[in-house]
Amino acid sequence: MAEGSLYGELFADREMAAVLDDRAALQGMLDFEMALARAEAETGVIPAAAADIIAAHCKAELYDIAAIGKAATLAGNPAIPLVKALTARVAAADAEASKWVHYGATSQDVIDSGQAQQYRTAQDLILARSARLAHALAELVREHRRTPMIGRTFLQHAVPISFGLKAANWLSPIVSFHDDFMIGGESAHQLGGAAGSLASLGDKADAVSEAFARIMPSIGAVRVPWHTQRRRPARIATELGLLLGHLGKMAGDIALMAQTEIGELAEPEAPGKGGSSAMPHKRNPVLCTLILTAAKRAPGLVATMLAAMPQEHERAMGGWHAEWPTLRELFLIAGSALNHAVALAEGLQVFPEQMQYNLDLTNGLVMAERVSLALAQTIGRGEAHHLLEEASRDCIASGRHLRDVLAEHPKLAGRLSGEELDDLFDPTTYRGATDAIIDRILVLYEEEREYMSGSG
C-alpha cells in the first residue's frame, strides 16, 4: 500500500503492508545470504572472514530497490540482480570474499526463504488479530447467551434461537482457524541448490544444510528442499481463504441484521463513518462491506495457489512466479479483513428489544413447531403437523395470534391448557441444546486462549 494512497486502508492496512513491502522482501533475501555464508563458514566450506564481510553487506538499505527491480524484469526474478549487487559490494571491500557470495545456492532458495521470513511475521499479525476477534466474540456470547431472537432459514423466520448461539457460531471457526494456522500455516526456509540436491557442496552438503537450519533467522528451515513441492504455500493460502470465507459469513449476517427493516444490530458509530454522498440520513455498514469485499476476492487467489502446485520437474515454469503476488495479496486482504472484523465485533451495537419485536411479528407462528411436537404426543405427528398448518393459515388470514386461533380450533381447543400454551409460546424456554452448544464452544475457546494470549 503506497503512502497516501487514494484508497487509504480500505483494502490493506499499513502494518501488514510494511511487513510485505519490497524493503522487507529484500531484507529477507539478504538474511538468507547471510545465514548461508555463516553456515558455510561454520562447516569449513568458506573462510570465516569472508562470511563476516558478506554479512556486513546484507542490509537492505544499502541497495537500490528500483534498480534491482528493473534488472529483475530481464533476469526473470529479483534474486539474480540482488546477488550480483551483493557480490559487487563485497568485492569492493574484499575481492577474495566475493567469490563466496551465494555459494552453492540457487535463486529459488533465496526467494522462497526471503518470503518465508516475511510470511512468518505476517502470520504472527494474523494470529494476533484473530485472537483479538475471538476475545470480542466470546464476550458477545457470554453477554447474550439468553437473548432471544428469531432464527432465519432461506431469509425467512424459522424458530427462535439466542443471539449468544449465533455469536458462538461466529466464534467457533475463529478458534479452529487459530489452532490450525498455528500448526499448519508454518512458513519454512529452504536450501536445495541448483536442482534440490546441494551437489555443489559435495560431502559438506548435509552439514551446511543442518547449520543453515539453525542459523537462518526467525524460523527454521526444513532439511528436505521443497522447490517444486508446494504444499506449504498452498496450505497457507487455503487457511487464509477459509478464514476470509468465515469472516464474510459473519459480516453478511451482521449486515442483514442491521437492515432498516430488521434493526437488530448496528455497526459501531463514528463521525463520518458509513455516510452517503447523496443521502444525509444513510448509515451504511462499511465494515461489513469491506470484509465481504475481501471474502469475495479470496477464492480466486486461493485457486491460483492451488493451480500453481503442479510444477515441472525440479524448477517450475510460471507456477512458482504466480505464487509471489498471489500469497502476498491474500495476506494483505486477510489482515485488513481481520482488522475490520475486530472493530466490528468490539463495537457492535445489539438491540435486544428489536430482536424481541421481530420475534413477535408473526403472532406466534414461529412457535408452531413446538406446539406441533407437543400435540404429537397425543394425536400423532402427522395429524398434529396438518392441524398446525391449518391453524397457521388461519392465523395469517385473520391477523390473530396463533395461541388464540388454537384456543378456538374445533379439533384442538382444550387439548392444551392455558398454562401449557403460555409455556409453549415462550421463546426463552425453547432452547434445546443451546446452552450445551455454547458451553462446548466456550470450552474450546478457553483451551485455545492460552495460546492466543501469546498471539494477542
Coordinates of N, CA, C and O in Angstrom, one line a residue, residues 33-118:
E33 N 21.2 -14.9 2.5 CA 22.6 -14.9 2.0 C 23.5 -14.9 3.2 O 24.6 -15.5 3.2
M34 N 23.2 -14.1 4.2 CA 24.0 -14.0 5.4 C 24.0 -15.4 6.2 O 25.1 -15.8 6.6
A35 N 22.9 -16.0 6.3 CA 22.8 -17.3 7.0 C 23.6 -18.4 6.2 O 24.2 -19.2 6.8
L36 N 23.4 -18.3 4.9 CA 24.2 -19.3 4.1 C 25.7 -19.2 4.3 O 26.4 -20.2 4.5
A37 N 26.2 -17.9 4.2 CA 27.6 -17.7 4.4 C 28.0 -18.2 5.8 O 29.1 -18.8 5.9
R38 N 27.3 -17.8 6.8 CA 27.6 -18.3 8.2 C 27.7 -19.8 8.3 O 28.6 -20.4 8.9
A39 N 26.7 -20.5 7.7 CA 26.6 -21.9 7.8 C 27.8 -22.5 7.0 O 28.4 -23.5 7.5
E40 N 28.2 -22.0 5.9 CA 29.3 -22.5 5.1 C 30.6 -22.2 5.8 O 31.6 -23.0 5.8
A41 N 30.7 -21.1 6.5 CA 31.9 -20.8 7.3 C 32.0 -21.8 8.5 O 33.1 -22.3 8.8
E42 N 30.9 -22.0 9.2 CA 30.9 -22.9 10.3 C 31.3 -24.3 9.9 O 32.0 -25.1 10.7
T43 N 31.0 -24.8 8.7 CA 31.3 -26.1 8.3 C 32.6 -26.2 7.4 O 32.9 -27.2 6.9
G44 N 33.3 -25.1 7.4 CA 34.6 -25.1 6.7 C 34.5 -25.0 5.2 O 35.6 -25.3 4.5
V45 N 33.4 -24.7 4.6 CA 33.3 -24.6 3.2 C 33.9 -23.3 2.7 O 34.5 -23.2 1.6
I46 N 33.7 -22.2 3.4 CA 34.2 -20.9 3.0 C 35.0 -20.3 4.2 O 34.7 -20.7 5.4
P47 N 35.9 -19.4 4.0 CA 36.6 -18.8 5.1 C 35.7 -18.0 6.0 O 34.8 -17.3 5.6
A48 N 35.9 -18.0 7.3 CA 35.1 -17.3 8.3 C 35.2 -15.7 8.0 O 34.2 -15.0 8.2
A49 N 36.3 -15.3 7.6 CA 36.4 -13.8 7.3 C 35.5 -13.4 6.2 O 35.0 -12.3 6.2
A50 N 35.4 -14.3 5.2 CA 34.6 -14.0 4.0 C 33.1 -13.9 4.5 O 32.3 -13.0 4.0
A51 N 32.7 -14.8 5.4 CA 31.3 -14.8 5.9 C 31.0 -13.5 6.6 O 29.9 -12.9 6.5
D52 N 32.0 -13.0 7.4 CA 31.8 -11.7 8.1 C 31.6 -10.6 7.1 O 30.8 -9.7 7.4
I53 N 32.4 -10.5 6.1 CA 32.4 -9.5 5.1 C 31.0 -9.5 4.4 O 30.4 -8.5 4.1
I54 N 30.6 -10.7 4.0 CA 29.3 -10.9 3.3 C 28.2 -10.4 4.2 O 27.3 -9.6 3.8
A55 N 28.2 -10.8 5.5 CA 27.2 -10.4 6.4 C 27.1 -8.9 6.6 O 26.0 -8.4 6.7
A56 N 28.2 -8.3 6.6 CA 28.2 -6.8 6.8 C 27.5 -6.1 5.6 O 27.1 -4.9 5.8
H57 N 27.4 -6.7 4.5 CA 26.7 -6.1 3.3 C 25.3 -6.6 3.1 O 24.7 -6.3 2.1
C58 N 24.8 -7.4 4.0 CA 23.4 -7.9 3.9 C 22.4 -7.0 4.6 O 21.7 -7.4 5.5
K59 N 22.4 -5.7 4.2 CA 21.5 -4.8 4.8 C 20.7 -4.1 3.7 O 21.3 -3.5 2.8
A60 N 19.4 -4.2 3.7 CA 18.6 -3.7 2.6 C 18.8 -2.3 2.3 O 18.7 -1.9 1.1
E61 N 19.1 -1.5 3.2 CA 19.2 0.0 3.0 C 20.4 0.3 2.1 O 20.6 1.4 1.6
L62 N 21.3 -0.7 1.9 CA 22.5 -0.5 1.0 C 22.2 -0.6 -0.5 O 23.0 -0.3 -1.3
Y63 N 21.0 -1.0 -0.8 CA 20.7 -1.4 -2.2 C 19.6 -0.5 -2.8 O 18.7 -0.1 -2.1
D64 N 19.6 -0.4 -4.1 CA 18.7 0.4 -4.9 C 17.6 -0.6 -5.3 O 17.8 -1.3 -6.3
I65 N 16.4 -0.5 -4.6 CA 15.3 -1.4 -5.0 C 14.9 -1.3 -6.4 O 14.6 -2.3 -7.1
A66 N 14.7 0.0 -6.8 CA 14.3 0.2 -8.2 C 15.2 -0.4 -9.2 O 14.8 -0.9 -10.3
A67 N 16.5 -0.2 -9.0 CA 17.5 -0.8 -10.0 C 17.4 -2.3 -10.0 O 17.5 -2.9 -11.1
I68 N 17.3 -2.9 -8.8 CA 17.2 -4.4 -8.8 C 15.9 -4.8 -9.5 O 15.9 -5.8 -10.3
G69 N 14.8 -4.1 -9.3 CA 13.6 -4.4 -9.9 C 13.7 -4.3 -11.4 O 13.1 -5.2 -12.2
K70 N 14.3 -3.3 -11.9 CA 14.5 -3.1 -13.4 C 15.3 -4.3 -14.0 O 14.9 -4.8 -15.0
A71 N 16.3 -4.7 -13.3 CA 17.1 -5.8 -13.8 C 16.4 -7.1 -13.6 O 16.6 -8.0 -14.5
A72 N 15.5 -7.2 -12.6 CA 14.7 -8.5 -12.5 C 13.8 -8.7 -13.6 O 13.5 -9.9 -14.0
T73 N 13.3 -7.6 -14.3 CA 12.5 -7.8 -15.4 C 13.1 -8.6 -16.5 O 12.5 -9.4 -17.2
L74 N 14.4 -8.4 -16.7 CA 15.1 -9.2 -17.7 C 15.6 -10.5 -17.2 O 15.6 -11.5 -17.9
A75 N 16.0 -10.6 -15.9 CA 16.6 -11.8 -15.3 C 15.5 -12.8 -15.1 O 15.8 -14.0 -15.0
G76 N 14.2 -12.4 -14.8 CA 13.2 -13.4 -14.5 C 12.9 -13.5 -13.0 O 11.8 -14.0 -12.7
N77 N 13.7 -12.9 -12.2 CA 13.5 -12.9 -10.8 C 14.4 -11.9 -10.1 O 15.5 -11.6 -10.7
P78 N 14.1 -11.4 -8.9 CA 14.9 -10.4 -8.3 C 16.2 -10.9 -7.6 O 17.1 -10.2 -7.2
A79 N 16.2 -12.2 -7.4 CA 17.4 -12.8 -6.7 C 18.7 -12.6 -7.5 O 19.8 -12.4 -7.0
I80 N 18.6 -12.8 -8.9 CA 19.8 -12.7 -9.7 C 20.4 -11.4 -9.6 O 21.6 -11.3 -9.4
P81 N 19.7 -10.3 -9.9 CA 20.4 -8.9 -9.7 C 20.8 -8.6 -8.3 O 21.7 -7.9 -8.1
L82 N 20.0 -9.1 -7.3 CA 20.4 -8.9 -5.9 C 21.8 -9.5 -5.6 O 22.7 -8.9 -5.0
V83 N 21.9 -10.8 -6.0 CA 23.2 -11.5 -5.8 C 24.3 -10.8 -6.5 O 25.4 -10.6 -6.0
K84 N 24.1 -10.3 -7.7 CA 25.1 -9.5 -8.5 C 25.5 -8.3 -7.7 O 26.7 -7.9 -7.6
A85 N 24.5 -7.5 -7.2 CA 24.7 -6.3 -6.5 C 25.5 -6.6 -5.2 O 26.4 -5.9 -4.8
L86 N 25.1 -7.7 -4.5 CA 25.8 -8.0 -3.2 C 27.2 -8.4 -3.5 O 28.1 -8.0 -2.8
T87 N 27.4 -9.2 -4.6 CA 28.8 -9.6 -4.9 C 29.6 -8.4 -5.2 O 30.8 -8.3 -4.8
A88 N 29.1 -7.4 -5.9 CA 29.8 -6.2 -6.3 C 30.2 -5.4 -5.0 O 31.4 -4.9 -4.9
R89 N 29.3 -5.3 -4.1 CA 29.6 -4.6 -2.8 C 30.7 -5.4 -2.0 O 31.6 -4.7 -1.5
V90 N 30.6 -6.7 -1.9 CA 31.6 -7.5 -1.2 C 32.9 -7.4 -1.9 O 34.0 -7.2 -1.2
A91 N 32.9 -7.4 -3.2 CA 34.2 -7.3 -4.0 C 34.9 -6.0 -3.7 O 36.1 -5.9 -3.7
A92 N 34.1 -4.9 -3.6 CA 34.7 -3.6 -3.4 C 35.4 -3.6 -2.0 O 36.4 -2.8 -1.8
A93 N 34.9 -4.4 -1.1 CA 35.6 -4.5 0.2 C 36.7 -5.5 0.3 O 37.7 -5.3 0.9
D94 N 36.5 -6.6 -0.4 CA 37.4 -7.7 -0.4 C 37.2 -8.6 -1.6 O 36.2 -9.4 -1.6
A95 N 38.0 -8.6 -2.6 CA 37.8 -9.3 -3.8 C 37.8 -10.8 -3.6 O 37.0 -11.6 -4.2
E96 N 38.6 -11.3 -2.7 CA 38.6 -12.8 -2.4 C 37.3 -13.2 -1.7 O 36.8 -14.3 -2.1
A97 N 36.7 -12.4 -0.8 CA 35.5 -12.8 -0.2 C 34.3 -12.9 -1.2 O 33.4 -13.6 -1.0
S98 N 34.4 -12.0 -2.2 CA 33.2 -12.0 -3.2 C 33.1 -13.3 -3.9 O 32.0 -13.6 -4.4
K99 N 34.1 -14.2 -3.9 CA 34.0 -15.5 -4.6 C 33.0 -16.4 -3.9 O 32.5 -17.3 -4.5
W100 N 32.7 -16.1 -2.6 CA 31.9 -17.0 -1.8 C 30.5 -16.5 -1.6 O 29.7 -17.2 -0.9
V101 N 30.1 -15.4 -2.2 CA 28.7 -15.0 -2.2 C 27.8 -15.9 -2.9 O 28.1 -16.4 -4.0
H102 N 26.7 -16.3 -2.2 CA 25.7 -17.2 -2.8 C 26.2 -18.6 -3.2 O 25.7 -19.3 -4.0
Y103 N 27.3 -19.0 -2.5 CA 28.0 -20.2 -2.9 C 27.1 -21.4 -2.7 O 26.6 -21.7 -1.6
G104 N 26.9 -22.2 -3.8 CA 26.1 -23.4 -3.7 C 24.6 -23.3 -3.7 O 23.9 -24.3 -3.7
A105 N 24.1 -22.1 -3.7 CA 22.6 -21.9 -3.6 C 22.1 -21.5 -5.0 O 22.8 -21.3 -6.0
T106 N 20.7 -21.5 -5.1 CA 20.0 -21.1 -6.3 C 19.0 -20.0 -6.0 O 18.7 -19.7 -4.8
S107 N 18.6 -19.4 -7.1 CA 17.6 -18.2 -6.9 C 16.4 -18.6 -6.1 O 15.9 -17.8 -5.3
Q108 N 15.9 -19.8 -6.3 CA 14.7 -20.2 -5.6 C 14.9 -20.3 -4.1 O 14.0 -20.0 -3.3
D109 N 16.1 -20.8 -3.7 CA 16.4 -20.8 -2.3 C 16.3 -19.4 -1.7 O 15.7 -19.2 -0.6
V110 N 16.8 -18.4 -2.4 CA 16.9 -17.0 -1.9 C 15.4 -16.5 -1.8 O 15.0 -15.9 -0.7
I111 N 14.7 -16.6 -2.8 CA 13.3 -16.0 -2.9 C 12.4 -16.7 -1.9 O 11.7 -16.1 -1.1
D112 N 12.3 -18.0 -1.9 CA 11.4 -18.8 -1.0 C 11.8 -18.5 0.4 O 10.9 -18.3 1.3
S113 N 13.1 -18.5 0.7 CA 13.5 -18.2 2.1 C 13.2 -16.8 2.6 O 12.7 -16.6 3.7
G114 N 13.4 -15.8 1.7 CA 13.1 -14.5 2.0 C 11.6 -14.2 2.2 O 11.2 -13.6 3.2
Q115 N 10.8 -14.9 1.3 CA 9.4 -14.7 1.5 C 8.9 -15.4 2.8 O 8.0 -15.0 3.5
A116 N 9.5 -16.6 3.1 CA 9.1 -17.3 4.3 C 9.3 -16.4 5.5 O 8.5 -16.5 6.5
Q117 N 10.4 -15.6 5.5 CA 10.6 -14.8 6.7 C 9.5 -13.7 6.8 O 9.0 -13.4 7.8
Q118 N 9.2 -13.1 5.6 CA 8.1 -12.1 5.6 C 6.8 -12.8 6.1 O 6.0 -12.2 6.9

